[in-house]
mmCIF file of C-alpha atoms and ligand atoms in Angstrom:
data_model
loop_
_atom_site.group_PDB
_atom_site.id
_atom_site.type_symbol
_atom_site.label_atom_id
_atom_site.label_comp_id
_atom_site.label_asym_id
_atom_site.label_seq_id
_atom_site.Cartn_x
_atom_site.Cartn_y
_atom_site.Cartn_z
ATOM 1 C CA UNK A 1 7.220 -16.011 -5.619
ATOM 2 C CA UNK A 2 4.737 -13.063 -5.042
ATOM 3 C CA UNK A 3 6.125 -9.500 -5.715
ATOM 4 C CA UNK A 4 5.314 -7.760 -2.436
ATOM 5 C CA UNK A 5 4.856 -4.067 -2.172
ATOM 6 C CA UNK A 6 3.979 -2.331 0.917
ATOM 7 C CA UNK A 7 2.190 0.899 0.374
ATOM 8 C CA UNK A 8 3.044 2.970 3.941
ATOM 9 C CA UNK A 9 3.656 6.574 5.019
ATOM 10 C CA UNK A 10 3.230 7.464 9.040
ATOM 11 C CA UNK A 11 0.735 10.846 7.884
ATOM 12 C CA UNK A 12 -2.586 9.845 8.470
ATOM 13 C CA UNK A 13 -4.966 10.508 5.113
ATOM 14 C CA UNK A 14 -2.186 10.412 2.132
ATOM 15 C CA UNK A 15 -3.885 8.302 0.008
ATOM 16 C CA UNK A 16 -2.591 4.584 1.165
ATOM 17 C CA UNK A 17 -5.919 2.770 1.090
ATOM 18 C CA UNK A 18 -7.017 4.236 -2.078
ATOM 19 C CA UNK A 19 -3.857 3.455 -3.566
ATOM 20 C CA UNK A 20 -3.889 -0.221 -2.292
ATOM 21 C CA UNK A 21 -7.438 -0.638 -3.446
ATOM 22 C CA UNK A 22 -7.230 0.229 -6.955
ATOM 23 C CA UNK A 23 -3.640 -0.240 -7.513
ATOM 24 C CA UNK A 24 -4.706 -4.012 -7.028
ATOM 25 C CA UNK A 25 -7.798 -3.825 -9.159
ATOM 26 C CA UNK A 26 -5.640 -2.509 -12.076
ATOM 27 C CA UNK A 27 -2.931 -5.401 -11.294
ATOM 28 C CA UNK A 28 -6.307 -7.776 -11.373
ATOM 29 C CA UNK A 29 -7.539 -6.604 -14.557
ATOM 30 C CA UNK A 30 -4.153 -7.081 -16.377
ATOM 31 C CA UNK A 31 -4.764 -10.812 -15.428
ATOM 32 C CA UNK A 32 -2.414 -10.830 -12.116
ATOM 33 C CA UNK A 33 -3.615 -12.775 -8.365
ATOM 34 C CA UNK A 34 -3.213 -10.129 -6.026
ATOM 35 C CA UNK A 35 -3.421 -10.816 -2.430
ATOM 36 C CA UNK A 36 -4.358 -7.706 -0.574
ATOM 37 C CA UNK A 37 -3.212 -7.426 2.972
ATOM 38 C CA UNK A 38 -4.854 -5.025 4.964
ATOM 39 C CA UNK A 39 -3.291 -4.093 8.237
ATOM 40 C CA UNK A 40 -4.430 -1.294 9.573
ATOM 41 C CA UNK A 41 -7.156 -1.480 12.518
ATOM 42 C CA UNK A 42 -9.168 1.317 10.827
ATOM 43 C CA UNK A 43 -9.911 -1.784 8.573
ATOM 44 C CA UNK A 44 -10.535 1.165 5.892
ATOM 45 C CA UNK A 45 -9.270 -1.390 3.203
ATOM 46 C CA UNK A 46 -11.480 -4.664 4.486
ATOM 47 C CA UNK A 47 -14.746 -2.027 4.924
ATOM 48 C CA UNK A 48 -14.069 -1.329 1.234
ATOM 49 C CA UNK A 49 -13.761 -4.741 0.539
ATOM 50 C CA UNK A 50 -17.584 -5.510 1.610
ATOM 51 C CA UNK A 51 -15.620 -7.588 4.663
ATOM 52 C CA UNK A 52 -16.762 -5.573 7.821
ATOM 53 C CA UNK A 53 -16.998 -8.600 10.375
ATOM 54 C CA UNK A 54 -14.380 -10.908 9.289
ATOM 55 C CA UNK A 55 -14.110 -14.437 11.521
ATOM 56 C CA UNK A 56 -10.431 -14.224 11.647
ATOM 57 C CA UNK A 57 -8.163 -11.138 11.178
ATOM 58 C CA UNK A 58 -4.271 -10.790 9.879
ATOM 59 C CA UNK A 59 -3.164 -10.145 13.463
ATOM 60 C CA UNK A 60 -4.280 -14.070 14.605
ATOM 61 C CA UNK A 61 -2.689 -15.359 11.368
ATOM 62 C CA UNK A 62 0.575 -13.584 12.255
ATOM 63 C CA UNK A 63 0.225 -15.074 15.482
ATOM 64 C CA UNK A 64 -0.482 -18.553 14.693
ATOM 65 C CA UNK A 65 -4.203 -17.865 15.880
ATOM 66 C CA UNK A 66 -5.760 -18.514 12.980
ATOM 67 C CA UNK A 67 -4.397 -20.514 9.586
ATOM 68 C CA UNK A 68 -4.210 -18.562 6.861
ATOM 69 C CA UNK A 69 -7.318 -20.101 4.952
ATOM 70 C CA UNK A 70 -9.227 -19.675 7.826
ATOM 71 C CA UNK A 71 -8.085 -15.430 7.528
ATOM 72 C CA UNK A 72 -7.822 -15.672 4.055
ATOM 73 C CA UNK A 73 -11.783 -13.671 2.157
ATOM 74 C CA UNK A 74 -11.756 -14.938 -1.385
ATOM 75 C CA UNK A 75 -13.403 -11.541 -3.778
ATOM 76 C CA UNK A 76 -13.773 -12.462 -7.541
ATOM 77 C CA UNK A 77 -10.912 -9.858 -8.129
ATOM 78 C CA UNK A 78 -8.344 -10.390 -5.600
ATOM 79 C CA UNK A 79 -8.286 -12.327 -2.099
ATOM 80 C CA UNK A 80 -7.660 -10.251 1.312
ATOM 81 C CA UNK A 81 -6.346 -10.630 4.698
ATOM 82 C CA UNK A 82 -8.904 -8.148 6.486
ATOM 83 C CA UNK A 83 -8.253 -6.262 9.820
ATOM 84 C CA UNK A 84 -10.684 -6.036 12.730
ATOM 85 C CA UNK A 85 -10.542 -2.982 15.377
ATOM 86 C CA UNK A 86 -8.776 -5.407 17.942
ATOM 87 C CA UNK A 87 -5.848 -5.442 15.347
ATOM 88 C CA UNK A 88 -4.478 -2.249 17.292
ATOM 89 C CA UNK A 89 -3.298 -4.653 20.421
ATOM 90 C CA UNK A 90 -1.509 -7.190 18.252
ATOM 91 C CA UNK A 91 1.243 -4.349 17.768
ATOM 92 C CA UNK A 92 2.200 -4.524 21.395
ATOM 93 C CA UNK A 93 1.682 -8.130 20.916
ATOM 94 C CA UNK A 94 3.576 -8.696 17.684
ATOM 95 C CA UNK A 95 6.060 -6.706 19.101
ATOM 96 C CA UNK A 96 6.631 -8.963 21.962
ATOM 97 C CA UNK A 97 7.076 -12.377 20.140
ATOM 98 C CA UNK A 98 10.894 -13.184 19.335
ATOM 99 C CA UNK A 99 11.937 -12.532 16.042
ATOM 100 C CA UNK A 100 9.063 -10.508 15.875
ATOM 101 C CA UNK A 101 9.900 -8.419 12.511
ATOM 102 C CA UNK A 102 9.772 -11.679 10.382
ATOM 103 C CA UNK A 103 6.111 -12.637 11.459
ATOM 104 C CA UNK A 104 4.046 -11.293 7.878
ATOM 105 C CA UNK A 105 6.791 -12.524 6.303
ATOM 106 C CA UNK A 106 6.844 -16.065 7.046
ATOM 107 C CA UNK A 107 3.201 -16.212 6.326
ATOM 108 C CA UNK A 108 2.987 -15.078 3.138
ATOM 109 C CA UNK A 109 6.377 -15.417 1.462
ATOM 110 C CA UNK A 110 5.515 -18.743 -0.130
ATOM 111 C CA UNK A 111 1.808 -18.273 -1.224
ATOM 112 C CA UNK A 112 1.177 -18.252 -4.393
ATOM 113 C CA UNK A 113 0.073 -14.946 -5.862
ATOM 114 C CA UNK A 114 1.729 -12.845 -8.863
ATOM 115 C CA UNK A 115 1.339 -9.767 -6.569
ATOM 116 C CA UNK A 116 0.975 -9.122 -2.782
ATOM 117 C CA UNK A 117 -0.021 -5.528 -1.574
ATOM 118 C CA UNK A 118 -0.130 -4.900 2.139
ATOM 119 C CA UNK A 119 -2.145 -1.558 3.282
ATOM 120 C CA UNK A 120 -0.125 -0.048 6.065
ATOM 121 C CA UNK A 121 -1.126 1.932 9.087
ATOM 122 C CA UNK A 122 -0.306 5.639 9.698
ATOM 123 C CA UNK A 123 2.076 4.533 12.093
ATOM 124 C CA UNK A 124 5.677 2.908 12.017
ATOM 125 C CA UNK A 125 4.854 0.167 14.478
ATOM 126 C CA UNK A 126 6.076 -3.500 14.770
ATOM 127 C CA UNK A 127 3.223 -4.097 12.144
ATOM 128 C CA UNK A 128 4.616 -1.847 9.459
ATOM 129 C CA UNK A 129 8.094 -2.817 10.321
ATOM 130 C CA UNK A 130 6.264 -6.354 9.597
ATOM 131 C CA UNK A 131 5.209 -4.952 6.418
ATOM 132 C CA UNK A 132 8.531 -3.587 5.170
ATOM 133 C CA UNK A 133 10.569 -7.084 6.701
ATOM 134 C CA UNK A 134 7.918 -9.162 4.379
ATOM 135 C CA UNK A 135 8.188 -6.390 0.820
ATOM 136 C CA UNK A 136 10.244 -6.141 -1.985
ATOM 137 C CA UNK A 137 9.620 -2.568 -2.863
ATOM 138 C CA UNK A 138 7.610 -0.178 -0.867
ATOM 139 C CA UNK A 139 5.448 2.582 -2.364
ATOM 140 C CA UNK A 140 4.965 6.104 0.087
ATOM 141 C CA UNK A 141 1.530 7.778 -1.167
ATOM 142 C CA UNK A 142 2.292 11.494 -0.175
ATOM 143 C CA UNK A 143 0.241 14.615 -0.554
ATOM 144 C CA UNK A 144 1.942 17.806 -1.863
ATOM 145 C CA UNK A 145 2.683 19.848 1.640
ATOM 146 C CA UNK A 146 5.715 20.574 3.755
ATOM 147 C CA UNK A 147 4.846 18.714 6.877
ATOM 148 C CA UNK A 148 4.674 15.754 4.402
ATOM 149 C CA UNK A 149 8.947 15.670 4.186
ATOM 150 C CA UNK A 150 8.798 15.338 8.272
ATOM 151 C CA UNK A 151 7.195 11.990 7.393
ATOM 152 C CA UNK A 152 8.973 10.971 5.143
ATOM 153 C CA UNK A 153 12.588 11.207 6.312
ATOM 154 C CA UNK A 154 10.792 9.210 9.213
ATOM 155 C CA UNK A 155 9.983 5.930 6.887
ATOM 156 C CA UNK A 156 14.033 6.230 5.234
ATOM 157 C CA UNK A 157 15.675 6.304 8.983
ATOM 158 C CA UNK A 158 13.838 3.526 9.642
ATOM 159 C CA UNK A 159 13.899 1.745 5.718
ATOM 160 C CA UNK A 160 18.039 2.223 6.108
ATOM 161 C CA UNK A 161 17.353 0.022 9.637
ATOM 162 C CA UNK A 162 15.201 -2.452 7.933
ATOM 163 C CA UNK A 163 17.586 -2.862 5.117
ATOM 164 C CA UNK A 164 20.209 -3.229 7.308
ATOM 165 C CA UNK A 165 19.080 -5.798 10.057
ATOM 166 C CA UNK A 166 16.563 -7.644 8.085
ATOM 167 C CA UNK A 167 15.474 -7.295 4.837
ATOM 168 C CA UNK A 168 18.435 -5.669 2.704
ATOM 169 C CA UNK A 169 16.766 -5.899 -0.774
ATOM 170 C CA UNK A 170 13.770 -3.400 0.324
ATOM 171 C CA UNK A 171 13.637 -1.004 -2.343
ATOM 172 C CA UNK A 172 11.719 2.108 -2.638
ATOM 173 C CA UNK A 173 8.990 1.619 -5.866
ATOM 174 C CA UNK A 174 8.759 5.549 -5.629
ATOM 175 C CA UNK A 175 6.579 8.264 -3.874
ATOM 176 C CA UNK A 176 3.253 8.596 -5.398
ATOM 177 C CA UNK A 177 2.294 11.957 -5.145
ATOM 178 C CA UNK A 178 -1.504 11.888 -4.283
ATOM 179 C CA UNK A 179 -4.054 14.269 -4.350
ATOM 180 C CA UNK A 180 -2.163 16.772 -6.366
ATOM 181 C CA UNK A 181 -2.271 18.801 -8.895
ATOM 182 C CA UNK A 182 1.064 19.254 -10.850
ATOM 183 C CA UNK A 183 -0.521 22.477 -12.480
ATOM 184 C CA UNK A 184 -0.342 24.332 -10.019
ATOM 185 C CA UNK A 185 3.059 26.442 -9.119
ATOM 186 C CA UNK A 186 2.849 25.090 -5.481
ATOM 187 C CA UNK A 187 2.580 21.586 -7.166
ATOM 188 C CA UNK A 188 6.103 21.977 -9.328
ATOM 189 C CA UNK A 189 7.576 23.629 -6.749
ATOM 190 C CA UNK A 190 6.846 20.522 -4.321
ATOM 191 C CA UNK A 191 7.959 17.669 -7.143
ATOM 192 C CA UNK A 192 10.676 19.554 -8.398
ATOM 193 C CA UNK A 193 11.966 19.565 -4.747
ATOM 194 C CA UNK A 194 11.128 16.254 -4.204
ATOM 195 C CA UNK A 195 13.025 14.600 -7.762
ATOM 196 C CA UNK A 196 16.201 16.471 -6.949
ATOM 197 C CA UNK A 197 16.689 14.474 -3.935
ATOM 198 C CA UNK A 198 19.224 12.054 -4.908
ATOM 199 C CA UNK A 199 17.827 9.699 -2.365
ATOM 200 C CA UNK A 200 14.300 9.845 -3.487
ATOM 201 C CA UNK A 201 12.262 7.918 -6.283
ATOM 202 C CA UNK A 202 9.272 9.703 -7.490
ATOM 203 C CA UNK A 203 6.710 8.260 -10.152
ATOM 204 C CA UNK A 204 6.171 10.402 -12.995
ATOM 205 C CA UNK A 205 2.547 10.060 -12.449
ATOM 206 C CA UNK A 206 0.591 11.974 -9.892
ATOM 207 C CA UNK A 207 -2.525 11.206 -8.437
ATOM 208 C CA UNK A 208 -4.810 14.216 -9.299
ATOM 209 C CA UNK A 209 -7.982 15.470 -6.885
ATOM 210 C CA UNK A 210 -10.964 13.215 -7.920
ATOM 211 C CA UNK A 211 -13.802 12.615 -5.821
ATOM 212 C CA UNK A 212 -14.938 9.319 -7.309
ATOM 213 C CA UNK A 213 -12.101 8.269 -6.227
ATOM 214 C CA UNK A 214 -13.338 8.923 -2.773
ATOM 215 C CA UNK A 215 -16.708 7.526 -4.093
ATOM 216 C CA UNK A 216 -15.351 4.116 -5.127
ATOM 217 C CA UNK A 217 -14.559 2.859 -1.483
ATOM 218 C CA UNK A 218 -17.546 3.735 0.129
ATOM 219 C CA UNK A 219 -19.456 1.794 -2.830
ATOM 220 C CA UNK A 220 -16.978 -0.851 -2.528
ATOM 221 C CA UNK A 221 -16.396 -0.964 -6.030
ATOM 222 C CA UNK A 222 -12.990 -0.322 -7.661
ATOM 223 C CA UNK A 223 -12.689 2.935 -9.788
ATOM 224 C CA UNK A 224 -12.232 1.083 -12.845
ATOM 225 C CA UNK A 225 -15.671 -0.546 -12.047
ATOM 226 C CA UNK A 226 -17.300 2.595 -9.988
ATOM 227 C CA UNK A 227 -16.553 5.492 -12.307
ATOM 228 C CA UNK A 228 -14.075 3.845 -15.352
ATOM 229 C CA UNK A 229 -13.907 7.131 -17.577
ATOM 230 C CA UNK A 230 -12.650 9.623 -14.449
ATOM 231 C CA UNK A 231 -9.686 11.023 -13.970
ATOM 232 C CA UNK A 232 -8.929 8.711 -10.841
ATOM 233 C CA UNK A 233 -9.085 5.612 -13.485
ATOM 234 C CA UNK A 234 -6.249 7.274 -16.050
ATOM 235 C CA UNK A 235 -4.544 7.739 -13.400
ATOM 236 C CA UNK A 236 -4.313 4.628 -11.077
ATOM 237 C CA UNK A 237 -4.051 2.813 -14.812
ATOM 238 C CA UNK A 238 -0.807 5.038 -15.774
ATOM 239 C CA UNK A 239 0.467 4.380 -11.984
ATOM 240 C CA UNK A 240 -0.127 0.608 -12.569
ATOM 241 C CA UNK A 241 2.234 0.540 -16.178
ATOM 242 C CA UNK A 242 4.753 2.224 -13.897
ATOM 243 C CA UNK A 243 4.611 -0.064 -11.540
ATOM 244 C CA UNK A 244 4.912 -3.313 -14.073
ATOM 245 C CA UNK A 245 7.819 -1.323 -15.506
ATOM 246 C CA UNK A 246 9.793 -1.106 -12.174
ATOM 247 C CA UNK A 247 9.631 -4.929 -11.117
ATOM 248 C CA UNK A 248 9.593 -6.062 -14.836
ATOM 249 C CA UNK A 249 6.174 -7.947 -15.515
ATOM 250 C CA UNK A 250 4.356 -7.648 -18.502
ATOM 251 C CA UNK A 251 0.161 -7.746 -18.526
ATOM 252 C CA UNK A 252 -1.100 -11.218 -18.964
ATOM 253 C CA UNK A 253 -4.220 -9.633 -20.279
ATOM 254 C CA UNK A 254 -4.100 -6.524 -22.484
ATOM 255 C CA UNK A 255 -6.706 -3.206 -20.936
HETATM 256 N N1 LIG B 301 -6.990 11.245 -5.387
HETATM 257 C C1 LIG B 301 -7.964 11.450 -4.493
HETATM 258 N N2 LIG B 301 -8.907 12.397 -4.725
HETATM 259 C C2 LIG B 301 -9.868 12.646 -3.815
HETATM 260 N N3 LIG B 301 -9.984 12.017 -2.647
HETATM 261 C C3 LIG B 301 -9.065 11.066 -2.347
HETATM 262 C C4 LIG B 301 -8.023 10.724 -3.252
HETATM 263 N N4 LIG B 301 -7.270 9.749 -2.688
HETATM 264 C C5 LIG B 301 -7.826 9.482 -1.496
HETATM 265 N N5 LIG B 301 -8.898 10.266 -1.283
HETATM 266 C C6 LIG B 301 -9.741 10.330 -0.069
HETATM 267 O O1 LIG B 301 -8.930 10.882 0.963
HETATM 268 C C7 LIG B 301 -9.159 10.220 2.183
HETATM 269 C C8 LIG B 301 -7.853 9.556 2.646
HETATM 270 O O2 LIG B 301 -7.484 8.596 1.704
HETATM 271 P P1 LIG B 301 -7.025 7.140 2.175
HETATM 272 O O3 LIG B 301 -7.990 6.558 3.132
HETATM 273 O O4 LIG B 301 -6.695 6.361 0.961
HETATM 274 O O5 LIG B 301 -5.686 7.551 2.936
HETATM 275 P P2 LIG B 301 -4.833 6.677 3.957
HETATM 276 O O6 LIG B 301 -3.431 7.143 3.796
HETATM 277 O O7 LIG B 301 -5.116 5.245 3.773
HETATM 278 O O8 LIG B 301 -5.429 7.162 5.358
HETATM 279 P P3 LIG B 301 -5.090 6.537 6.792
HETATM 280 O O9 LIG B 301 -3.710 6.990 7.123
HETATM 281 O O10 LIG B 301 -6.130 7.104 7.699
HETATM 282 O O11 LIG B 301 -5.181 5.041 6.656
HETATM 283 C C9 LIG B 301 -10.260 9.209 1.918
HETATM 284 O O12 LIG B 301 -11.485 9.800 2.245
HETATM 285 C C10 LIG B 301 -10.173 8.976 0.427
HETATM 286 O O13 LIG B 301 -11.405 8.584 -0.135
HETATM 287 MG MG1 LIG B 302 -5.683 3.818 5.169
#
C-alpha cells in the first residue's frame, strides 16, 4: 500500500508544484517508487515533467476513459499521471458521477508504489476533494502573509468534512512554509503565530527564497539534479527526512 500525500492549498502560487516535484525526487533518490499525480489543468507539474502532450490525461483515467497504463508516463525517477488543459471540465464532470469523491481513490489505492504524491489545483473542487478522499496525509505549501490564513481555514472546514463523510484517517503532514525567510522579524512573527495554533502542524523546516528552485522546472530537471549544492536542495532534502519521520519509513538508499 502506497503512502499518499496530497500537497494542496486554494492560493494560487504557494509553492505546490515545486514542492511535489522535488519532494518526489528526494523520495526517489532515497530508493522509494513514487507515483506523481498531477491534477491541475495548468499541467505546471506534467510541463516540468518533459510530458507537454500526453495521449491520455488523469481526468479520462478517473473516468474510466482511459486505463491507467494507457495514462500512466514512465520517467527514470518516478512515473506520472499528467494533466492536459481540458482537465478543467472533468471537475464539473467528476463532480457529476455518483460517488464522485472516491473516483482517484479507487484508481490508485492498490498500485503498487512506496509513495504517491498528487499535485493539487488552487482550487477546492471535486478534484481536490478527489485528492484528499484518495490521501493519507496532506501537506499545505504556504507563503508567509496574512491573506495566506484566509486559505487556510478554507482547506480545515472542508478537511473536518472530508474526514467526516469519507476519508476519516486524513491527517495533516504539516504546513510547509515556502518561500520564506525565518530571519526575518515578519518571518517569526508569521510561524510563531502559526505553531501556537493548537490545530495546526507546521514542519520545522522552511522553504527559503531560491531561484534555482524556480530554475529547476523550467529545465525539467529536479533541484537535486539542476543545481544540487543550493539552498533549495538542503532544503527540500531536510523537508524530505521530515517527511519519512512523520509516516515512519526509513531510506532504502542512504544520500
Ligand atoms: N522556494 C522558492 N524560491 C523561489 N521561487 C519559488 C520557490 N518555490 C516556488 N517558486 C516559484 O514560484 C512560482 C509558484 O510556485 P509553484 O508553481 O510551485 O506554486 P503552485 O502553488 O503550484 O502554483 P499554482 O497554484 O499556480 O499551481 C513558480 O514560478 C515557482 O518556480
Ligand atoms: Mg501548481
Amino acid at each position: 500500500m502506497p503512502t499518499i500525500i496530497s500537497v494542496t492549498n486554494n492560493k494560487g502560487g504557494t509553492g505546490k508544484t515545486t514542492t511535489v516535484f522535488n519532494l518526489g525526487a528526494a523520495l526517489a533518490r532515497r530508493g522509494f517508487s513514487v507515483l506523481l499525480i498531477d491534477l491541475d489543468a495548468q499541467c505546471n507539474l506534467s510541463i516540468a515533467a518533459g510530458v507537454s502532450q500526453p495521449a491520455h490525461h488523469v481526468g479520462e483515467l478517473v473516468l474510466g476513459e482511459a486505463t491507467f497504463e494507457q495514462t500512466l508516463v514512465k520517467k527514470p525517477q518516478y512515473h506520472l499521471l499528467p494533466a492536459q488543459r481540458v482537465l478543467l471540465s472533468y471537475e464539473y464532470r467528476v463532480n457529476n458521477e455518483p460517488d464522485s469523491g472516491h473516483l482517484l481513490a479507487d484508481v490508485i489505492k492498490d498500485k503498487d508504489y512506496d509513495f504517491v504524491l498528487i499535485d493539487c489545483p488552487p482550487s477546492l473542487g471535486a478534484l481536490t476533494v478527489n485528492a484528499l478522499v484518495a490521501s493519507n496525509y496532506y501537506i499545505v505549501p504556504m507563503q508567509g502573509e496574512n491573506f495566506a490564513y484566509i486559505g487556510l481555514d478554507e482547506i480545515q472546514k472542508l478537511v473536518l468534512k472530508i474526514k467526516k463523510r469519507m476519508n476519516p484517517d486524513l491527517e495533516l503532514a504539516g504546513i510547509l512554509l515556502s518561500m520564506f525567510d525565518l530571519r526575518t522579524k515578519f518571518g517569526q512573527m508569521v510561524y510563531q503565530k502559526l505553531v501556537q495554533d493548537q490545530r495546526l502542524k507546521v514542519f520545522t523546516g522552511n522553504i527559503r527564497q531560491d531561484i534555482a528552485l524556480m530554475e529547476c522546472t523550467v529545465f525539467g530537471q529536479s533541484i537535486f539534479d539542476y543545481a544540487p549544492e543550493s539552498r533549495g536542495a538542503a532544503d527540500y532534502n531536510h523537508h524530505c527526512e521530515e517527511v519519512l519521520a512523520l509516516v515512519g519509513k526509513t531510506p532504502k538508499i542512504p544520500v
